[in-house]
CSV table of C-alpha atoms in Angstrom, one decimal:
chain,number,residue,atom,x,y,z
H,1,UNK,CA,0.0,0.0,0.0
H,2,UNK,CA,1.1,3.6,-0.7
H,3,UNK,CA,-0.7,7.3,-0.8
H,4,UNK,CA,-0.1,9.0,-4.5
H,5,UNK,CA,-1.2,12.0,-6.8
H,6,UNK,CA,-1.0,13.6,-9.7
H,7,UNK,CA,-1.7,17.1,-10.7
H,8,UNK,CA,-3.0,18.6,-14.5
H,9,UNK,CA,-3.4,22.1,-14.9
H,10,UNK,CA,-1.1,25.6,-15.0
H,11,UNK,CA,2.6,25.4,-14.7
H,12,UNK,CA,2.7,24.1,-11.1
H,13,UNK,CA,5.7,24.5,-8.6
H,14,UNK,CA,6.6,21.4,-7.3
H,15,UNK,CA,6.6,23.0,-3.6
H,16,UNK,CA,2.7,23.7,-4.2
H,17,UNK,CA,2.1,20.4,-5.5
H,18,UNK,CA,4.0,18.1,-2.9
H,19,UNK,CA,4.7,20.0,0.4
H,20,UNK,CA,2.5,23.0,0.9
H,21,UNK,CA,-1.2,21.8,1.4
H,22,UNK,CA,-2.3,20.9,4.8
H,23,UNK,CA,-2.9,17.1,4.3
H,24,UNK,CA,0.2,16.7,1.2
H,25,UNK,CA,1.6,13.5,0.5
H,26,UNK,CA,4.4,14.3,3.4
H,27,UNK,CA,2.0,14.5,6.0
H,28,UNK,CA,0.0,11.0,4.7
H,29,UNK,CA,3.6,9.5,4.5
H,30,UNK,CA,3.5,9.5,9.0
H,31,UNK,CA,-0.3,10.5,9.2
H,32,UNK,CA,-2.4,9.0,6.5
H,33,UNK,CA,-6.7,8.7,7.8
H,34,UNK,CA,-7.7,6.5,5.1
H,35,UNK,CA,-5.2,3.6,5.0
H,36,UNK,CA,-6.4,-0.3,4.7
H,37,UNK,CA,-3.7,-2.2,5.5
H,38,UNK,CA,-0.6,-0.1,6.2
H,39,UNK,CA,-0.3,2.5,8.9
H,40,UNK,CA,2.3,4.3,7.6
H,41,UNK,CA,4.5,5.1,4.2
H,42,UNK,CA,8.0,5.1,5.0
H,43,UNK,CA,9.2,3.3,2.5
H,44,UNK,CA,10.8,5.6,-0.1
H,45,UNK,CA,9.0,8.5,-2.4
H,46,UNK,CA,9.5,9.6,-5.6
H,47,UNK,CA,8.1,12.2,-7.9
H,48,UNK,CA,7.7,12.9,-12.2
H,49,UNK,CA,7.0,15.4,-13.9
H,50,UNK,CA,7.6,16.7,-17.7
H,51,UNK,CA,9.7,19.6,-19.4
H,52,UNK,CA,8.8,21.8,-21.8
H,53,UNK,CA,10.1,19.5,-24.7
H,54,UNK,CA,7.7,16.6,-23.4
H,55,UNK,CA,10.2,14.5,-22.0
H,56,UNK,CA,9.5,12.7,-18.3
H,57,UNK,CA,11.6,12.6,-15.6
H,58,UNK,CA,11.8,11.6,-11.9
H,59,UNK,CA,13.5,11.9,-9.0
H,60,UNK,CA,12.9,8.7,-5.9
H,61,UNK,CA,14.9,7.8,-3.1
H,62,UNK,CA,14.3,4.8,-1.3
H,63,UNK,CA,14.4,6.8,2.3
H,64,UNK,CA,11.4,8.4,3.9
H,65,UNK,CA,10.1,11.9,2.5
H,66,UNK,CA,10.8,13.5,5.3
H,67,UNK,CA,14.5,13.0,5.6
H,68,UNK,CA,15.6,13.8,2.4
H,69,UNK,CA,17.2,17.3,2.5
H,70,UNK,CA,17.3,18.0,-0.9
H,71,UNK,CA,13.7,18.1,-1.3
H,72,UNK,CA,13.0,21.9,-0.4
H,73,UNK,CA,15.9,22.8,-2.7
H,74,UNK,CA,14.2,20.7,-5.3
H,75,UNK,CA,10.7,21.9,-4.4
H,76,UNK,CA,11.2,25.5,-5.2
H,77,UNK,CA,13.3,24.9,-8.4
H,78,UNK,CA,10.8,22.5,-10.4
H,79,UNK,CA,7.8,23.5,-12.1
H,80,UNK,CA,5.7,21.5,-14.3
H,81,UNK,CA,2.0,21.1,-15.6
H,82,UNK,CA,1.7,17.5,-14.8
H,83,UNK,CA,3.1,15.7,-11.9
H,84,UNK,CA,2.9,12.2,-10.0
H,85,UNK,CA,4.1,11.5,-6.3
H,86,UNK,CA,4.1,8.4,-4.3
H,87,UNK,CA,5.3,7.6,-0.9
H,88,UNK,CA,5.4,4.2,-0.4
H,89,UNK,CA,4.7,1.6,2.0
H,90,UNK,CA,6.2,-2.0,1.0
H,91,UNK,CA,4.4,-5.2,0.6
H,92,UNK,CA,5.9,-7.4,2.8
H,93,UNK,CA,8.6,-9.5,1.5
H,94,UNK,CA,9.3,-6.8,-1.1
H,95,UNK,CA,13.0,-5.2,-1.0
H,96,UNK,CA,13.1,-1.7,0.0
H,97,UNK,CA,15.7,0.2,-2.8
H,98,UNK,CA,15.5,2.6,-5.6
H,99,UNK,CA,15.0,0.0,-8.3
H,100,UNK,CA,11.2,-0.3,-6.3
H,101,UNK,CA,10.5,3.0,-5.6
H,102,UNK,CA,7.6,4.6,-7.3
H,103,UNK,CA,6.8,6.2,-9.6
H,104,UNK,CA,8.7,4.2,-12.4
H,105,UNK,CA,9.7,6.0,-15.7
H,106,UNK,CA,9.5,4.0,-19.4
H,107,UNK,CA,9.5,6.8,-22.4
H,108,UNK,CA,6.6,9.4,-21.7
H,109,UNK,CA,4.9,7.1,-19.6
H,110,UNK,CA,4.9,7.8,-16.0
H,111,UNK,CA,3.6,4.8,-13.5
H,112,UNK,CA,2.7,4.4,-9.7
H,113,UNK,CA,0.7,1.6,-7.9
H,114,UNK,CA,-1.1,1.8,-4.8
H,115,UNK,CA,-1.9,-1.6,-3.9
H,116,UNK,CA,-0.9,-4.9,-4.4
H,117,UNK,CA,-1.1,-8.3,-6.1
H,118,UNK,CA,-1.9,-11.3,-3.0
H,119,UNK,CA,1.5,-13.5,-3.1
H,120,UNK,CA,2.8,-12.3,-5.7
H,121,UNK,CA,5.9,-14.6,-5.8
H,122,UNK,CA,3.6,-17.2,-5.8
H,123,UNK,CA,2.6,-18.0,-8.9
H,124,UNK,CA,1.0,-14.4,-10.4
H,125,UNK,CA,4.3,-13.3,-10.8
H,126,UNK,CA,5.4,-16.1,-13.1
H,127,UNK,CA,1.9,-15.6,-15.0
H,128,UNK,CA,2.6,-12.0,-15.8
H,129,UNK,CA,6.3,-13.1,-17.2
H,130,UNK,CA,5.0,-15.5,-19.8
H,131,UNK,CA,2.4,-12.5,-21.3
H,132,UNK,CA,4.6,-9.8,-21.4
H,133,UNK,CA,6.4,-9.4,-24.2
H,134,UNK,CA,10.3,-9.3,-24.1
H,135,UNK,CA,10.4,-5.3,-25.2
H,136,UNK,CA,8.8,-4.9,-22.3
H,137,UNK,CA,9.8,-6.9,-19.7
H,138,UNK,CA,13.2,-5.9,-20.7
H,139,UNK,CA,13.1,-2.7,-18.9
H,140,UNK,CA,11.7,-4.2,-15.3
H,141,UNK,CA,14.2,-3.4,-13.2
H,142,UNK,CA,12.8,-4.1,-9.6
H,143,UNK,CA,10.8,-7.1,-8.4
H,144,UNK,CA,7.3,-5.8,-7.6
H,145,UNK,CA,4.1,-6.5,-8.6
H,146,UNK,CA,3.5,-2.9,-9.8
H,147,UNK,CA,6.7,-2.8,-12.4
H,148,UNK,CA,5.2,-5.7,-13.7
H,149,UNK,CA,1.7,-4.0,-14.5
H,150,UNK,CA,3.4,-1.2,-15.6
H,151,UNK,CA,5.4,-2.8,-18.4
H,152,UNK,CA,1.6,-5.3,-19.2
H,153,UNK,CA,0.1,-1.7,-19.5
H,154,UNK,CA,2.1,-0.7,-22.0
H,155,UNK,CA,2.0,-3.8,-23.7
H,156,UNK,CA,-2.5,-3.5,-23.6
H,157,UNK,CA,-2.0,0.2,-24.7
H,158,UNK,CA,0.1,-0.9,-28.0
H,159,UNK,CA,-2.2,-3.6,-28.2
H,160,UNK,CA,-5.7,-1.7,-28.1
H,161,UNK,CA,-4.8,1.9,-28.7
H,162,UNK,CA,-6.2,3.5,-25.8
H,163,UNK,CA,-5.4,3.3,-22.1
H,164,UNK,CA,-9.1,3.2,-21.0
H,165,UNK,CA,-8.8,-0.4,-23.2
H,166,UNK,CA,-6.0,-1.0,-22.0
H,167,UNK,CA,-6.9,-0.6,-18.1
H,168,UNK,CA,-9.7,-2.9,-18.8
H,169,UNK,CA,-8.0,-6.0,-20.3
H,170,UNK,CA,-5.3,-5.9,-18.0
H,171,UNK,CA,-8.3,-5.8,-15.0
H,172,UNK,CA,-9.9,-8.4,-17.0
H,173,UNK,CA,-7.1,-11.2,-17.0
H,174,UNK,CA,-6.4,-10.3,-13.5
H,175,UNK,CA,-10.3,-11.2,-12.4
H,176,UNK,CA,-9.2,-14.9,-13.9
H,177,UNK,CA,-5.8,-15.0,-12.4
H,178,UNK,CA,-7.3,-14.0,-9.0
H,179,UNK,CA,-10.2,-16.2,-8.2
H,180,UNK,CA,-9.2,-17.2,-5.2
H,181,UNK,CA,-6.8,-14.7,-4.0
H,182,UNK,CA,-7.3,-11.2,-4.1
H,183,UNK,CA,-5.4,-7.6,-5.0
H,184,UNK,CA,-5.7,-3.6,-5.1
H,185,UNK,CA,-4.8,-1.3,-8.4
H,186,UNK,CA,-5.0,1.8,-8.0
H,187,UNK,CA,-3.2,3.0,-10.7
H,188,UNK,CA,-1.8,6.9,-12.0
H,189,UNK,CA,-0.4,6.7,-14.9
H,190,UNK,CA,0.9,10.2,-17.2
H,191,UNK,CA,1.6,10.0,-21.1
H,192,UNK,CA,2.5,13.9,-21.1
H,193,UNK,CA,-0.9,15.1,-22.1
H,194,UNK,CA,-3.4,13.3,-19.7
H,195,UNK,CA,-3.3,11.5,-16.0
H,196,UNK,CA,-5.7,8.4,-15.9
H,197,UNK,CA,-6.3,6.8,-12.3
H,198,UNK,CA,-8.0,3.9,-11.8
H,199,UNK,CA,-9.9,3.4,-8.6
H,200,UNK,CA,-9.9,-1.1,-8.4
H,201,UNK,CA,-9.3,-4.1,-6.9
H,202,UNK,CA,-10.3,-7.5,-6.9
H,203,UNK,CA,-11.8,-9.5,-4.2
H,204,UNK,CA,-11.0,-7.1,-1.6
H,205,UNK,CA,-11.9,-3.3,-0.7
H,206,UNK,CA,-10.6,-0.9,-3.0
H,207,UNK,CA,-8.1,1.7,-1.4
H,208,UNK,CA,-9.7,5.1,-1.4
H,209,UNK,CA,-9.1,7.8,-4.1
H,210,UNK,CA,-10.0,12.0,-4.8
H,211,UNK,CA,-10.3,14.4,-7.3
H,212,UNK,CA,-10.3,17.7,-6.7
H,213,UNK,CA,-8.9,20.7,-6.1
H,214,UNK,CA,-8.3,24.1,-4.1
H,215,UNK,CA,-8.8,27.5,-5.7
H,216,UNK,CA,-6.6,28.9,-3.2
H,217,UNK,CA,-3.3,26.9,-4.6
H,218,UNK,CA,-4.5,25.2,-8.2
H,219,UNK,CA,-6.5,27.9,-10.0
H,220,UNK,CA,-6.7,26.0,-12.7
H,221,UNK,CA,-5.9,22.9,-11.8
H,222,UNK,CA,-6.8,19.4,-10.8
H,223,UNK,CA,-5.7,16.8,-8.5
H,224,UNK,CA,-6.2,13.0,-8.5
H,225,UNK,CA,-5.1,11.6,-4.9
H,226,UNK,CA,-5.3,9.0,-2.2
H,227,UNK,CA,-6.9,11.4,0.4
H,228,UNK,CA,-7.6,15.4,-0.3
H,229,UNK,CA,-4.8,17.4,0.2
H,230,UNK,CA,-7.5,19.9,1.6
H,231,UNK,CA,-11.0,20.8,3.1
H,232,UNK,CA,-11.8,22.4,0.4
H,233,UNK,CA,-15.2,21.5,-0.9
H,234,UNK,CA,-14.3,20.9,-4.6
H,235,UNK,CA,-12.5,17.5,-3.4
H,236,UNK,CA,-14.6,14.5,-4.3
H,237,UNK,CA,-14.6,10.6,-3.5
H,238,UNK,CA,-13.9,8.4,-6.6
H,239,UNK,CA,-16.4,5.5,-6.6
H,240,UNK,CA,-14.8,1.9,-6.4
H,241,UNK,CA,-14.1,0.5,-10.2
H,242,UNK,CA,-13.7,4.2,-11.9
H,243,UNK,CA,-11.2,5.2,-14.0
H,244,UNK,CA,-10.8,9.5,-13.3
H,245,UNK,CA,-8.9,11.0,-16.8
H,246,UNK,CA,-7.4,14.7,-16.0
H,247,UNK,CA,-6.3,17.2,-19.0
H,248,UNK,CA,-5.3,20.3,-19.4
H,249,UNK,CA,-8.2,22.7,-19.3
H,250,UNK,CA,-11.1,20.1,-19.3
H,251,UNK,CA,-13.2,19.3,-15.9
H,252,UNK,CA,-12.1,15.9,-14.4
H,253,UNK,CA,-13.9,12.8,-16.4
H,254,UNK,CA,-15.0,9.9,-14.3
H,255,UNK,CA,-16.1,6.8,-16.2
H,256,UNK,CA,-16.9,2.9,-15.0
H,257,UNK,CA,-14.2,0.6,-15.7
């Protein structure tokens, strides 16, 4: 389990984005209210975003947010009109290192989890290595479950041309796979134009998920996330198996998977 978000709107100062609002990502990292079976995300952060030119990039450390001093020099240096942030709690029996720290980076594609696949090592694991294609799998670099979805993603999105079809095969398989087990996906991912979210799981309680916004710090702006960065009343509960798309200059759209 882990609390993320990911902002579309004006350019957007990473400082406003990840440390300034009075329930941000830093303070659900010791003090998340709407956890299901984690109490706390100490287990590395990371954060993307895109340049002007279009191309992603991230910065992750596998340490807790809150002890990384470079953080308010990089806070007040980045801008960007879309970003992602996790801080992450590990599945047990995962490794805790930069290889499996959220979110991961392939092309323009930007990728965090929160959730997880039951036992992964356990047979799901070997499943997802005979479907995904060698181009992909070729760039897993970590051991968890969400790498692996990442890199199946991609695969679905090539496959059916649109990540709303490709969101829905990949939850599709996963029903058969998991019959008798059970997993969470809440998934963000960014292609540089649009952030879709996915609100899902599978047997089991989905882990909770906003959209909205502040007009006090995003004019502008929205904001997908794991619990409201504010009180403001424009924040909005996701319902359980809803895929939330952001883009630039559009109202949030919020479909049934």
């Amino acid at each position: 389990m882990c609390r993320h978000a990911a902002y579309v709107g004006p350019l957007l100062g990473l400082n406003d984005f990840l440390l300034q609002p009075s329930h941000s990502l830093v303070e659900q990292s010791f003090r998340p209210k709407e956890m299901l079976t984690a109490t706390v995300n100490v287990d590395g952060f990371g954060v993307g975003w895109y340049l002007d030119d279009g191309r992603a990039g991230i910065y992750t450390n596998p340490m807790p947010i809150w002890s990384d001093s470079n953080l308010e020099h990089l806070a007040v240096a980045l801008d960007s009109r879309i970003w992602v942030a996790n801080v992450r709690s590990a599945t047990t029996g995962q490794p805790i290192n930069q290889a499996n720290t959220h979110p991961f980076l392939s092309d323009r594609f930007l990728f965090s989890h929160n959730g997880f696949i039951k036992s992964f090592f356990d047979g799901p694991r070997s499943y997802l290595r005979e479907i995904i294609k060698q181009e992909y799998e070729s760039e897993i670099r970590g051991s968890t479950d969400s790498e692996h979805l990442f890199a199946w993603f991609r695969q679905e999105l090539a496959d059916s041309g649109t990540a709303v079809d490709a969101f829905r095969r990949v939850f599709d398989r996963l029903e058969s796979l998991l019959v008798d087990s059970h997993g969470l996906f809440n998934l963000l991912v960014a292609d540089g134009e649009r952030v879709y979210a996915t609100r899902h799981a599978i047997n089991h309680d989905a882990p909770s998920l906003y959209v909205g916004t502040d007009p006090d710090l995003y004019q502008g702006g929205w904001i997908v996330a794991s619990e409201s960065f504010t009180a403001a009343p424009e924040w909005q509960e996701v319902p359980d198996h809803h895929l939330v798309v952001l883009e630039a200059d559009k109202e949030p759209k919020v479909t049934p998977l």
